[in-house]
Each structure stands twice: as structure tokens, then as C-alpha cells.
PDB file of C-alpha atoms and ligand atoms in Angstrom:
ATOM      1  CA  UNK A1069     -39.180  -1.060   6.821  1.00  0.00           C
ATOM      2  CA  UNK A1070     -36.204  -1.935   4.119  1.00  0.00           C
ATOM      3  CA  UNK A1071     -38.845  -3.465   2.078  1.00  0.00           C
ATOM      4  CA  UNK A1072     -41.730  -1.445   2.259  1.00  0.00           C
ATOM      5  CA  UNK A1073     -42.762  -0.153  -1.297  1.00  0.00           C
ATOM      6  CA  UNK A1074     -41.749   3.357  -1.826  1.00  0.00           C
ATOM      7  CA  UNK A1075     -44.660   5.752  -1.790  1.00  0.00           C
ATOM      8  CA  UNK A1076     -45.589   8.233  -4.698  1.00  0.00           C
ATOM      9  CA  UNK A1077     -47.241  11.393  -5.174  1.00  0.00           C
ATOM     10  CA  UNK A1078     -48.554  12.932  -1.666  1.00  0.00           C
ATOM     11  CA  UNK A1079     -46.133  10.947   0.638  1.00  0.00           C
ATOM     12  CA  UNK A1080     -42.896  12.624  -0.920  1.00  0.00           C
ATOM     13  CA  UNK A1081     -41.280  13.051   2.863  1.00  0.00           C
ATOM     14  CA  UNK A1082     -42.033   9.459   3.959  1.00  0.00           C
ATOM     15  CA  UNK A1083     -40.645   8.440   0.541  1.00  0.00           C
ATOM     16  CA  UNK A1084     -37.427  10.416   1.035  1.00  0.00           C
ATOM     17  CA  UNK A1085     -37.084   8.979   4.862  1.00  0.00           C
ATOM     18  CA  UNK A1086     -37.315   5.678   3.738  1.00  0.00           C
ATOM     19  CA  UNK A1087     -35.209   6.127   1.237  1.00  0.00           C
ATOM     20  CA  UNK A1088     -32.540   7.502   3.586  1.00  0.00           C
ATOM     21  CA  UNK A1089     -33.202   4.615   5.725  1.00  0.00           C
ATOM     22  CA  UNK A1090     -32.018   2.725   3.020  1.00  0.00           C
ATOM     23  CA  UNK A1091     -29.040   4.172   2.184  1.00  0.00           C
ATOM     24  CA  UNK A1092     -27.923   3.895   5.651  1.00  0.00           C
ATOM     25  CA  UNK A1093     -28.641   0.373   5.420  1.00  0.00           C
ATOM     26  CA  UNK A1094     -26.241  -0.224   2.436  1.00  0.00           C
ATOM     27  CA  UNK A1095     -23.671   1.454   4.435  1.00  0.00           C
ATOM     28  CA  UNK A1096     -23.879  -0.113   7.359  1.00  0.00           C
ATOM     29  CA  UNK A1097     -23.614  -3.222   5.258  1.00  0.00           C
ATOM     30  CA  UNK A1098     -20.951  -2.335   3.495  1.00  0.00           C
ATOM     31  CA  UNK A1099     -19.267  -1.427   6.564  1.00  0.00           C
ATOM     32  CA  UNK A1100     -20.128  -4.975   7.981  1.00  0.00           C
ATOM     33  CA  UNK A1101     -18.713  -6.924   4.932  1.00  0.00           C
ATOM     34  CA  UNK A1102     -15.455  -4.583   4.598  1.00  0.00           C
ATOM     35  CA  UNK A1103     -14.754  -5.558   8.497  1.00  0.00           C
ATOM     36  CA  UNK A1104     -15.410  -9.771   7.650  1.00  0.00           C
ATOM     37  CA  UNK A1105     -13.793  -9.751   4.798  1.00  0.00           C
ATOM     38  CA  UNK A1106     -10.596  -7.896   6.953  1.00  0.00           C
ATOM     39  CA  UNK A1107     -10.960  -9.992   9.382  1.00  0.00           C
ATOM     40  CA  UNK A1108     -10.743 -13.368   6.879  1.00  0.00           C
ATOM     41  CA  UNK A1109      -7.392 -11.746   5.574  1.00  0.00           C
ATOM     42  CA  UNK A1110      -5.582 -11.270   8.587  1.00  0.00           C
ATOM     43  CA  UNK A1111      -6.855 -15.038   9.581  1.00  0.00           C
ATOM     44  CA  UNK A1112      -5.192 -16.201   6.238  1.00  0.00           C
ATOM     45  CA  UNK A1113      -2.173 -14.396   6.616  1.00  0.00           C
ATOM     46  CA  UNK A1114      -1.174 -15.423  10.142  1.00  0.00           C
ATOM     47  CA  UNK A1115      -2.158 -19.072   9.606  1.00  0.00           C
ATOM     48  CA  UNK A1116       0.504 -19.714   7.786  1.00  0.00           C
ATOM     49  CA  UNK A1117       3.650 -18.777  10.172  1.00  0.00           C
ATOM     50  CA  UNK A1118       1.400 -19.545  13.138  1.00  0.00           C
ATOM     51  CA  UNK A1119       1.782 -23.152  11.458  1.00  0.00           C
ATOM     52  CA  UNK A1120       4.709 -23.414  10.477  1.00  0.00           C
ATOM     53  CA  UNK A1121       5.626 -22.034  14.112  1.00  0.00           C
ATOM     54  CA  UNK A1122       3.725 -24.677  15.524  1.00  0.00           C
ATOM     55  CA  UNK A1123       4.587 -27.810  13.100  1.00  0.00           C
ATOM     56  CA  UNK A1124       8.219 -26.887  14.016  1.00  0.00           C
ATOM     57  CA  UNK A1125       7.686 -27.281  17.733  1.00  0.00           C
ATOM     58  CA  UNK A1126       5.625 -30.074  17.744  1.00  0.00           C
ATOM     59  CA  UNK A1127       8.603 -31.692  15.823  1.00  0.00           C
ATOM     60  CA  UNK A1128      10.734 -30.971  18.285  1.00  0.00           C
ATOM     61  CA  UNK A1129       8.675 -32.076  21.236  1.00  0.00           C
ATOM     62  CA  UNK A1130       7.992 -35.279  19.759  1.00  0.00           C
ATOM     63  CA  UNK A1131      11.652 -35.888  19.236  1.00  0.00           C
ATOM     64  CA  UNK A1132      11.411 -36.197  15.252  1.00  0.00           C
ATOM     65  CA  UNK A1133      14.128 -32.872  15.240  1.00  0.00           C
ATOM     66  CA  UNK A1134      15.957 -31.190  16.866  1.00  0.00           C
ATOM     67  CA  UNK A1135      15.993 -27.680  17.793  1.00  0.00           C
ATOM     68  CA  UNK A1136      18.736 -26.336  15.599  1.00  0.00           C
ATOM     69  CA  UNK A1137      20.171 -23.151  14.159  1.00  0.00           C
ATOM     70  CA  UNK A1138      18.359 -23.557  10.881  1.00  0.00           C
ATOM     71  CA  UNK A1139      15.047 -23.963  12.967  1.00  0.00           C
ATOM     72  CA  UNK A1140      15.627 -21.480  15.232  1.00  0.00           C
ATOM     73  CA  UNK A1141      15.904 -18.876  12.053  1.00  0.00           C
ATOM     74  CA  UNK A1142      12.791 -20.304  10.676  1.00  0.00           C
ATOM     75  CA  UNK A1143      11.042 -19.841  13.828  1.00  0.00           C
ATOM     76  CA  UNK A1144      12.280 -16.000  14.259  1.00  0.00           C
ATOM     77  CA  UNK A1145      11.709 -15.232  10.560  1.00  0.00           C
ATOM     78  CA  UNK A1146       7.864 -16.537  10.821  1.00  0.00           C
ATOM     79  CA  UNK A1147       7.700 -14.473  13.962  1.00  0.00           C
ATOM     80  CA  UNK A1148       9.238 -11.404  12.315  1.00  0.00           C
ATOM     81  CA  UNK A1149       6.758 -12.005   9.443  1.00  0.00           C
ATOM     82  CA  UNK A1150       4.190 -11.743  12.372  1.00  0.00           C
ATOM     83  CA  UNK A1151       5.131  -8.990  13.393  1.00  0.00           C
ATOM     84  CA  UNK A1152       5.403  -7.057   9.915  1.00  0.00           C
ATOM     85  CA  UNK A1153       2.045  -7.894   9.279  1.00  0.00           C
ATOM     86  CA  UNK A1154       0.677  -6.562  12.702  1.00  0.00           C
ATOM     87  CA  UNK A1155       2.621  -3.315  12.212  1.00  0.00           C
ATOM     88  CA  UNK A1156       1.468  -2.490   8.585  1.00  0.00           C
ATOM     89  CA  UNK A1157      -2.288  -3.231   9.535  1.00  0.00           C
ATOM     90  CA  UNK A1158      -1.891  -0.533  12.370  1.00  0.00           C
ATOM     91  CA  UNK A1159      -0.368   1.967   9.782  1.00  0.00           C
ATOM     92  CA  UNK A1160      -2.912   0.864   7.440  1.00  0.00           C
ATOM     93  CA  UNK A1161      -5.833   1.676   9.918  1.00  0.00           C
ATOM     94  CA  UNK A1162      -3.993   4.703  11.131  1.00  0.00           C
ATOM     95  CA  UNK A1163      -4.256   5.685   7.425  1.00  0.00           C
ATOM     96  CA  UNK A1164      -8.057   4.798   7.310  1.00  0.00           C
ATOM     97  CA  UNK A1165      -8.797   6.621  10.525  1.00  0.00           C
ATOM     98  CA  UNK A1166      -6.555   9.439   9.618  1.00  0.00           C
ATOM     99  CA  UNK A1167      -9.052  10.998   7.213  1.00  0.00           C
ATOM    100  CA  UNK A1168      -9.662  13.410   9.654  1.00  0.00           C
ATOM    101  CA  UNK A1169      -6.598  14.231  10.888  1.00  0.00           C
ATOM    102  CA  UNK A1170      -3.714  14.607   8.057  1.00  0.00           C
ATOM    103  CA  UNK A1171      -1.707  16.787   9.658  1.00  0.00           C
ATOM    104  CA  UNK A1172      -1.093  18.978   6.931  1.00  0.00           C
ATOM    105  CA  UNK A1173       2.059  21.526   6.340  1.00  0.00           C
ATOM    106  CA  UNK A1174       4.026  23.309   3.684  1.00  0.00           C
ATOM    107  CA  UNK A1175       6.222  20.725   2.011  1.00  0.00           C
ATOM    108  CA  UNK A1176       8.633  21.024  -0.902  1.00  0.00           C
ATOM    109  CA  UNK A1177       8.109  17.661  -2.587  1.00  0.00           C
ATOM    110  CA  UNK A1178      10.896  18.050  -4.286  1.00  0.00           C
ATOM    111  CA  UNK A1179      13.101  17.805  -1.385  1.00  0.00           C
ATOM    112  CA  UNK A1180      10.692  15.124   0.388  1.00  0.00           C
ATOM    113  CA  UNK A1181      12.212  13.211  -2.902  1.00  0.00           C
ATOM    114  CA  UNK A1182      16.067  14.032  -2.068  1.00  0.00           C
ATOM    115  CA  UNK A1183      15.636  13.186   1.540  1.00  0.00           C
ATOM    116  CA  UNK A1184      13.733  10.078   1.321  1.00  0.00           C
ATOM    117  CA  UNK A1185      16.591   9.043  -1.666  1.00  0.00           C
ATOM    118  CA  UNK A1186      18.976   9.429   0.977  1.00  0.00           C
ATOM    119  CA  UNK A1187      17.565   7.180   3.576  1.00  0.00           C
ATOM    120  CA  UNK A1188      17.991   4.215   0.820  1.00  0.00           C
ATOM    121  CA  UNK A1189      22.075   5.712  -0.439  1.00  0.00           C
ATOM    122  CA  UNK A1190      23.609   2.962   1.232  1.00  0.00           C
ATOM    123  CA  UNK A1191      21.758  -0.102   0.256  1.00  0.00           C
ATOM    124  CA  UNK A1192      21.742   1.574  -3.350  1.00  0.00           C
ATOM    125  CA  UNK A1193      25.314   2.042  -3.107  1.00  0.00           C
ATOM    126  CA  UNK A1194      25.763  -1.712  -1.659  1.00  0.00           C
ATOM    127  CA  UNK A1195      23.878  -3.333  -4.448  1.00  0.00           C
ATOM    128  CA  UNK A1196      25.182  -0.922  -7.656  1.00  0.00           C
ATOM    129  CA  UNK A1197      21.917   0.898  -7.751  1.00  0.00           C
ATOM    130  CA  UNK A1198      21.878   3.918  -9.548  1.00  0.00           C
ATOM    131  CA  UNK A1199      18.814   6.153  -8.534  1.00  0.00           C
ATOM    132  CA  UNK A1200      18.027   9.472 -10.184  1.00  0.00           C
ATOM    133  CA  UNK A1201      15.052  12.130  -9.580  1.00  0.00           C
ATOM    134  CA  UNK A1202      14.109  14.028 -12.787  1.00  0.00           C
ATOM    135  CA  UNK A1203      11.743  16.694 -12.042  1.00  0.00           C
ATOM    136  CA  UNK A1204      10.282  19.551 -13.985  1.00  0.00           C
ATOM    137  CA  UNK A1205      11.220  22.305 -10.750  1.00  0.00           C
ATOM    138  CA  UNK A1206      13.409  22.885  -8.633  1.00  0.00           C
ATOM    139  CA  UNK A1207      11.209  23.028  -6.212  1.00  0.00           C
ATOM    140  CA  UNK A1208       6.870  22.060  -6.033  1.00  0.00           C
ATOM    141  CA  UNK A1209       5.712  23.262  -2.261  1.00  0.00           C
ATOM    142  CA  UNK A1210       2.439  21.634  -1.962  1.00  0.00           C
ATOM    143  CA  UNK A1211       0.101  21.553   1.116  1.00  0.00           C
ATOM    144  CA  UNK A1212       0.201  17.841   2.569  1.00  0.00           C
ATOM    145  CA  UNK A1213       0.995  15.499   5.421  1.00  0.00           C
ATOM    146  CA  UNK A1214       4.960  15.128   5.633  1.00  0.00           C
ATOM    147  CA  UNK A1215       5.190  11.896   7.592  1.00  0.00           C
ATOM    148  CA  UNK A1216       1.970  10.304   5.457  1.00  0.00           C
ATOM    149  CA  UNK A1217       3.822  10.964   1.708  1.00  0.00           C
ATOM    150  CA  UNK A1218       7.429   9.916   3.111  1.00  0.00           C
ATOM    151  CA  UNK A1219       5.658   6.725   4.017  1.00  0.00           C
ATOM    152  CA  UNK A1220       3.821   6.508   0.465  1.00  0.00           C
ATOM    153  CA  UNK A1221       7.897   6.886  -0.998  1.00  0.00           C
ATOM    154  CA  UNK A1222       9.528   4.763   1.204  1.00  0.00           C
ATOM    155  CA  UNK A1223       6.913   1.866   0.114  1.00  0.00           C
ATOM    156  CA  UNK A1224       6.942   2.652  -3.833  1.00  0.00           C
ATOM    157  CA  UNK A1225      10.954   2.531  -3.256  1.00  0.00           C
ATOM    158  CA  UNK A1226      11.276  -0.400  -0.641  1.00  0.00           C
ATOM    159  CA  UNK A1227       9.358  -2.341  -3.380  1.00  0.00           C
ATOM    160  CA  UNK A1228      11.189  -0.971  -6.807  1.00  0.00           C
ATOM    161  CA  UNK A1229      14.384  -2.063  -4.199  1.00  0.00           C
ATOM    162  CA  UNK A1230      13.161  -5.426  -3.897  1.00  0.00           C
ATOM    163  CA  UNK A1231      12.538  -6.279  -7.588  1.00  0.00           C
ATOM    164  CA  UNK A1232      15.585  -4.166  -9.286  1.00  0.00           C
ATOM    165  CA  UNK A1233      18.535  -6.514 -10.172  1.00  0.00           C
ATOM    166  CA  UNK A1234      21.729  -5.368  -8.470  1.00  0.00           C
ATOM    167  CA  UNK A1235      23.418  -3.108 -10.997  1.00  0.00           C
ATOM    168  CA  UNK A1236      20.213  -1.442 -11.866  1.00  0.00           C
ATOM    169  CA  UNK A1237      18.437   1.794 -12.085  1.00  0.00           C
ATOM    170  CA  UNK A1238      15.804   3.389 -10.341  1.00  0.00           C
ATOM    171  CA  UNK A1239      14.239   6.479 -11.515  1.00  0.00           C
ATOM    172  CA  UNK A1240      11.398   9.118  -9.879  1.00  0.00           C
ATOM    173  CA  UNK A1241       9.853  11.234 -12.123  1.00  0.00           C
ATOM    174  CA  UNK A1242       7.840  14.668 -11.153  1.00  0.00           C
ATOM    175  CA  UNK A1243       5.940  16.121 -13.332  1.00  0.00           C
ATOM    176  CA  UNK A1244       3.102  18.840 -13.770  1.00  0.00           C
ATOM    177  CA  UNK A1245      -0.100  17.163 -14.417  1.00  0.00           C
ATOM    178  CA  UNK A1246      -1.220  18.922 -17.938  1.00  0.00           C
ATOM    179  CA  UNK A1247      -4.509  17.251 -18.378  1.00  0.00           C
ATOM    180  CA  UNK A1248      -7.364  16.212 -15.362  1.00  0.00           C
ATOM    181  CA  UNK A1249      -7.070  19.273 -13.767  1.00  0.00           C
ATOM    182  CA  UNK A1250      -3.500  19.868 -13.441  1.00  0.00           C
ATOM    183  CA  UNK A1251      -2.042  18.784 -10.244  1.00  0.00           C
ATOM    184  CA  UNK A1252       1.385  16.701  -9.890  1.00  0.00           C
ATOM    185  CA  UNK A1253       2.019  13.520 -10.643  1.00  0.00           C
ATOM    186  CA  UNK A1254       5.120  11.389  -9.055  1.00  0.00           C
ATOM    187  CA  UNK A1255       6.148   8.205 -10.487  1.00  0.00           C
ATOM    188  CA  UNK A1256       8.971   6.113  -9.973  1.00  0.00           C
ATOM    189  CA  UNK A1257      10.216   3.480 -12.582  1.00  0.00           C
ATOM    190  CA  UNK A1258      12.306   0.470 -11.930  1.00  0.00           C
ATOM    191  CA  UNK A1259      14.067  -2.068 -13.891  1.00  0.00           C
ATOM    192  CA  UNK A1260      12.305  -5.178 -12.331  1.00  0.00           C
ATOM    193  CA  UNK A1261      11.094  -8.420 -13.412  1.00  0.00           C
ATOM    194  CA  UNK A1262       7.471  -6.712 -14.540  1.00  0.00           C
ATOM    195  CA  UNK A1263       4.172  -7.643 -13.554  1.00  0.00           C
ATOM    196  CA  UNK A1264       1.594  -9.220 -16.007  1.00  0.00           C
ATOM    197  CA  UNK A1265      -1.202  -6.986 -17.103  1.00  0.00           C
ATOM    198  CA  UNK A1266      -4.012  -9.342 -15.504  1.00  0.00           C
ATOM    199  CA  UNK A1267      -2.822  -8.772 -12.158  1.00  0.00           C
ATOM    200  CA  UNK A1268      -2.371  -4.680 -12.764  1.00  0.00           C
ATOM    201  CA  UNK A1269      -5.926  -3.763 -11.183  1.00  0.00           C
ATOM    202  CA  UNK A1270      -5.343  -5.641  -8.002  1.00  0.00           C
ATOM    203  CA  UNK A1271      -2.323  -4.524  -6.554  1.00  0.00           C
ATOM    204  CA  UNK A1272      -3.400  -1.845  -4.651  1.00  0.00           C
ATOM    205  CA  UNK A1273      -5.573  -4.526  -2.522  1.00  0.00           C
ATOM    206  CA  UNK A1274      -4.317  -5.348   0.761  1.00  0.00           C
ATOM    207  CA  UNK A1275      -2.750  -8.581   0.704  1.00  0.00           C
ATOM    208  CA  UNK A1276      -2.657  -8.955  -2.913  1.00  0.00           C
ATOM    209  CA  UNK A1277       0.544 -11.097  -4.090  1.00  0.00           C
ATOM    210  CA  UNK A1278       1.584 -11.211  -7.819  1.00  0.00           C
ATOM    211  CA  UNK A1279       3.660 -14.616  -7.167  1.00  0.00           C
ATOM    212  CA  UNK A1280       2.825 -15.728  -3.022  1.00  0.00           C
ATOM    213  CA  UNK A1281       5.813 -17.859  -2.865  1.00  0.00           C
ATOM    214  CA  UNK A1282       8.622 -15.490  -4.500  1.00  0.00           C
ATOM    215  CA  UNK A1283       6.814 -12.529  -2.093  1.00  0.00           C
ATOM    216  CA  UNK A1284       7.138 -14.915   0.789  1.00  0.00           C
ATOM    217  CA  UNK A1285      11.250 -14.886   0.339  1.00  0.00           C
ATOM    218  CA  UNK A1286      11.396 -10.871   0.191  1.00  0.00           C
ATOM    219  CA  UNK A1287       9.238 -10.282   3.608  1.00  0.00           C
ATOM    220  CA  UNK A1288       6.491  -8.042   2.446  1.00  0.00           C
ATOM    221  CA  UNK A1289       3.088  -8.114   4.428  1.00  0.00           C
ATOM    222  CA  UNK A1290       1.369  -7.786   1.048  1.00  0.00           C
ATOM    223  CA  UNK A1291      -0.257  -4.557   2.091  1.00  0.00           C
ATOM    224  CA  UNK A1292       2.609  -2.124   1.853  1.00  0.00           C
ATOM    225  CA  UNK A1293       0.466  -0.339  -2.029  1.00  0.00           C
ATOM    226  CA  UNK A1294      -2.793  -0.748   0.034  1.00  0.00           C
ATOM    227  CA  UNK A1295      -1.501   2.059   2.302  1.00  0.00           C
ATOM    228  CA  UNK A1296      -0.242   4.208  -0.223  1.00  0.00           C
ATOM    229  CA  UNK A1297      -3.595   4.021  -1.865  1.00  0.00           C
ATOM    230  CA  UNK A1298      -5.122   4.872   1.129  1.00  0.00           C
ATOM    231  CA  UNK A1299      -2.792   8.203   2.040  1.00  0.00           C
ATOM    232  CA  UNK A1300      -3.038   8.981  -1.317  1.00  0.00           C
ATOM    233  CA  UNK A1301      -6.630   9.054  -1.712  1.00  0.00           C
ATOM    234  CA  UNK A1302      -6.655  10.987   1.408  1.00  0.00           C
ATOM    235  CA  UNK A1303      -4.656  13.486  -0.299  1.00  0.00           C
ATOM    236  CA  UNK A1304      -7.438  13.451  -3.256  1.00  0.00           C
ATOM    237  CA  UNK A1305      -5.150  12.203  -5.234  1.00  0.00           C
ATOM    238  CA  UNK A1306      -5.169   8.524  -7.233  1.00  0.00           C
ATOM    239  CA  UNK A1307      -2.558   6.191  -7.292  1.00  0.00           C
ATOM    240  CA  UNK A1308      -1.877   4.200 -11.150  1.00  0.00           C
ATOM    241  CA  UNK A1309       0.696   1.338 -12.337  1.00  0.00           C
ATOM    242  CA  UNK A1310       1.985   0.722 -15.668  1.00  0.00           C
ATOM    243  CA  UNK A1311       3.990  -2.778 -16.154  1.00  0.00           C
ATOM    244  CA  UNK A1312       5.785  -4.500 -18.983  1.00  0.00           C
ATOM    245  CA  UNK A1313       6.488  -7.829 -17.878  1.00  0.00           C
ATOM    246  CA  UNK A1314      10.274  -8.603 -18.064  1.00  0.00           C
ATOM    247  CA  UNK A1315      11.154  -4.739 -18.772  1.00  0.00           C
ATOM    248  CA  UNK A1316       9.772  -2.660 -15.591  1.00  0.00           C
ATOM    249  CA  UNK A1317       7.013  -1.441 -13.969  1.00  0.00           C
ATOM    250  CA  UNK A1318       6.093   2.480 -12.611  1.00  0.00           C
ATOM    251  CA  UNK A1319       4.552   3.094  -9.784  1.00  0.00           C
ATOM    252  CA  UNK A1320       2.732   6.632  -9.225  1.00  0.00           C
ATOM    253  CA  UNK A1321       0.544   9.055  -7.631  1.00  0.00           C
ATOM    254  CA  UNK A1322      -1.193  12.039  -8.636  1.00  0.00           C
ATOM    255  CA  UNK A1323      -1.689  14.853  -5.903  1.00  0.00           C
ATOM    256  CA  UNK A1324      -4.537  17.365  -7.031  1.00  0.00           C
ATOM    257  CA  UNK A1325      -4.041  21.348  -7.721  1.00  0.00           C
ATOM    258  CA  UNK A1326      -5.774  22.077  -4.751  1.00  0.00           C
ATOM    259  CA  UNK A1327      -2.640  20.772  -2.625  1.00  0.00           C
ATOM    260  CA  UNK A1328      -0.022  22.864  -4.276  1.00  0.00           C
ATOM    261  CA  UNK A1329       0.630  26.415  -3.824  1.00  0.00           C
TER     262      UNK A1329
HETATM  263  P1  LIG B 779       4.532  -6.556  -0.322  1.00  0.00           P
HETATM  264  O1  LIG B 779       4.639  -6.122   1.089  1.00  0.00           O
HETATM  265  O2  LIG B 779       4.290  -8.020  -0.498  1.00  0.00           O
HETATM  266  O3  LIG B 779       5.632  -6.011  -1.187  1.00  0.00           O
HETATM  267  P2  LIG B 779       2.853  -4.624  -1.663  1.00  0.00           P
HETATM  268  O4  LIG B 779       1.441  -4.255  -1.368  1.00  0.00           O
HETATM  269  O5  LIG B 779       3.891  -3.570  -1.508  1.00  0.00           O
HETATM  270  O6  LIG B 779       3.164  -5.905  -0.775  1.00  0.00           O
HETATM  271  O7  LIG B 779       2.918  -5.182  -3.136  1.00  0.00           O
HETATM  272  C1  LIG B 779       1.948  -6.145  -3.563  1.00  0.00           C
HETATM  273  C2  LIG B 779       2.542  -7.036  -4.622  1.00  0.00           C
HETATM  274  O8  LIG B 779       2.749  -6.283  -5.828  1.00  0.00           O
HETATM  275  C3  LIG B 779       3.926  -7.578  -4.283  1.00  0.00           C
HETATM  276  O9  LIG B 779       3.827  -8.719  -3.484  1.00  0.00           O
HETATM  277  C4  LIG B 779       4.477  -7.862  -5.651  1.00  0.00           C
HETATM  278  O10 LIG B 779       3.993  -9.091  -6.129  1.00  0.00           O
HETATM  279  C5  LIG B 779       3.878  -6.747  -6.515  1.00  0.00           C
HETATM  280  N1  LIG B 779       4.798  -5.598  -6.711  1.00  0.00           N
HETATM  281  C6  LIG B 779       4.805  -4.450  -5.998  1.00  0.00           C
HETATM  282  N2  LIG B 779       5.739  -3.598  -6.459  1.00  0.00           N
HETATM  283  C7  LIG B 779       6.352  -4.231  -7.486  1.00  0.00           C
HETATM  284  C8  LIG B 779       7.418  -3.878  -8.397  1.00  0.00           C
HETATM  285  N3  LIG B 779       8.027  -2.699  -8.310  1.00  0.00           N
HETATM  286  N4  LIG B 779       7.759  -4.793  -9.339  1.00  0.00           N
HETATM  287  C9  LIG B 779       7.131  -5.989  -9.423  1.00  0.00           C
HETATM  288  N5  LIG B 779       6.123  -6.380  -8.603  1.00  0.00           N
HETATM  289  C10 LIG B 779       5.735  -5.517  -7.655  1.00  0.00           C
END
């Protein structure tokens, strides 16, 4: 039926059904390929620890090493890894299934930015980290799924954490979106080692690693800005990145008009 020629003229209603047959057919394909491709990236990134897991114990075994404390913390870090990358694939189908179901409320984002500064006040305070919120209001209420955004700022900061020398600055920025629309944007701008502008339009891909061995050393799953893409969008808003290799990147999101009061 897929490749029937479409029909002209009299047979406008076959012509539409077949063309809705088609359409359903590039879904449905698209749906297919989105699942293999998901399913090749989660094979890739457990190989590795499952390897190194096994190579370790195999040593052992055979008698070529013994089981000591540095191998025991290799073995519990590639488990831990493991387990990091399980736990962000559930939150980042959660996300994908959650289309339906934000469970949205009345939120001053504003505040959402105090609180979730306060979760990381310690390890800022620990490392010399100054972080500062500069924002337009006092207060932006907007219409939006509390636990879905905190997650969205708790990755954007967990990351600007991870690349910000200790000593440094971190900054989040709210502003009033004056042109698309209006809206809000939220951005948050660290002091890290920058990311070069070829691999800009990829980070937002699940598993997407600017340097794979430096990223192995700080514990990331590699899919932590592929679920703030995904809540984001949810939101209707878009997510952006602007780097300058050896000077910074910002991170940010724009939430549309329609979500604030
Ligand atoms: P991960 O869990 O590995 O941090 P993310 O999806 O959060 O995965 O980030 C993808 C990649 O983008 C990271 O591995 C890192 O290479 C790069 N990246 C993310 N945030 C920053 C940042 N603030 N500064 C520099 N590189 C970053």
C-alpha cells in the first residue's frame, strides 16, 4: 500500500487515506529507529564498566592480582557508574512519558532559584565558590512543574559545579524575554574550561561527551542536558548554550508567556 501511486482528481479520499497511511508509517519508523538507536547507547555505555568489572575479576581468579583496596574502589566506582546511568535513563523516560502528566502549580521561580542555590551552599562554600542570582524581579510566579524545573537547575548547576575552578564564580541570570514572544529566560554562567563551538549543537544529546575520558573522572551519565531538554521542551520552552572555550560557557532555558502569570 506504502507504494502505491497517489491518485488524482476523482479519488481525493483514497488519496488522503493513503496519504495518512503514510504518515503513520514514518512515525512508526521513526519510533522504531529512536528505540534501536536507545537501545545501542545504553549497550555502549554499560560495556565499558561491565568490562572493566569483569577484566578485574577474571584477574583475580586467575591469580594474576589480587583483590585489593585499589580494586575494590574500581570495582564499586564502575558499579556506581552503573547505577547512575540506570537512574538518569528512568528520569529521562519519566521525562519523555511525562508529557502528559506535568504536574503543574503556581511557582515563584525566583525562589525555585534561592532554594535550589541552597541545596549546593556547602559544597560552594567548601570549594570558594561564589554563586550569585541576578534577576530582573523580585519575584516571576509562572505556571509549571516544581519537581521537573528543580531537576532542570540542579543539572545546569551540578555541571557549572563540575567544570568551575575552586575559587570561582557561578552566576544565574533571569531575565524577561523582550523578543520571540516574551516569556523568561534563565541562564546560568560559569567560569569553566569552555566548550569548543563544533561540539555546541550536540550537547543536549543523550550521551554526548565533549572529552569521554576527562567526563569519565567527574561521574556524569552523559545524559544529565538530555533531560533538561526534554522537561524543558515539555514546558514549551527551548533550551540554548553559548561557550567560549577557556573563558565559560552559559547554559539556559527559555519558558514561554503562556507559563507565567
Ligand atoms: P554528564 O553527566 O556527562 O555531565 P551532561 O549531559 O550533563 O552529561 O553534559 C554533557 C557534556 O557536556 C559533558 O560531559 C561535558 O563534556 C559538557 N558540559 C556540560 N556542561 C558543561 C559546562 N558547564 N562546561 C563545560 N562542559 C560542559
Amino acid at each position: 500500500i506504502f507504494d502505491l501511486p497517489i491518485p488524482v482528481g476523482e479519488d481525493r479520499e483514497v488519496a488522503e487515506v493513503l496519504n495518512a497511511f503514510r504518515m503513520m508509517q514514518t512515525h512508526l519508523t521513526m519510533v522504531q529507529e529512536a528505540r534501536e538507536r536507545l537501545l545501542a547507547d545504553v549497550m555502549h555505555e554499560l560495556r565499558t564498566p561491565i568490562t572493566i568489572i569483569a577484566n578485574q575479576i577474571e584477574s583475580v581468579q586467575l591469580g594474576i592480582s589480587e583483590l585489593k583496596d585499589e580494586q575494590l574502589t574500581v570495582l564499586y566506582d564502575e558499579m556506581i557508574r552503573m547505577g547512575t546511568v540506570l537512574s538518569d535513563l528512568q528520569q529521562l523516560s519519566d521525562a519523555q512519558a511525562g508529557v502528559l502528566k506535568l504536574n503543574v502549580s503556581r511557582v515563584d521561580l525566583v525562589e525555585l532559584l534561592v532554594n535550589m542555590r541552597e541545596i549546593y551552599q556547602v559544597d560552594c562554600k567548601v570549594r570558594g565558590i561564589t554563586c550569585t542570582i541576578d534577576s530582573e524581579l523580585d519575584s516571576e510566579w509562572s505556571l509549571i512543574d516544581r519537581r521537573r524545573v528543580t531537576q532542570v537547575l540542579v543539572n545546569l548547576m551540578t555541571n557549572a559545579m563540575k567544570f568551575t575552578p575552586d575559587g570561582g564564580r557561578i552566576e544565574w541570570h533571569l531575565r524577561k524575554n523582550r523578543d520571540r514572544g516574551g516569556g523568561i529566560q534563565i541562564a546560568i554562567r560559569d567560569q569553566g574550561l569552555g566548550i569548543a563551538a563544533e561540539h555546541l549543537p550536540y550537547l543536549f544529546e543523550r550521551f554526548y561527551r565533549v572529552d569521554h575520558s576527562r567526563c569519565r573522572d567527574t561521574g556524569g551519565s552523559g545524559l544529565g542536558l538530555a533531560i533538561v531538554k526534554e522537561i524543558v521542551e515539555q514546558h514549551g520552552g527551548s533550551v540554548f548554550v553559548k561557550s567560549i572555550q577557556g573563558e565559560g560557557s552559559t547554559f539556559g532555558f527559555t519558558l514561554p508567556a503562556s507559563r507565567l502569570e
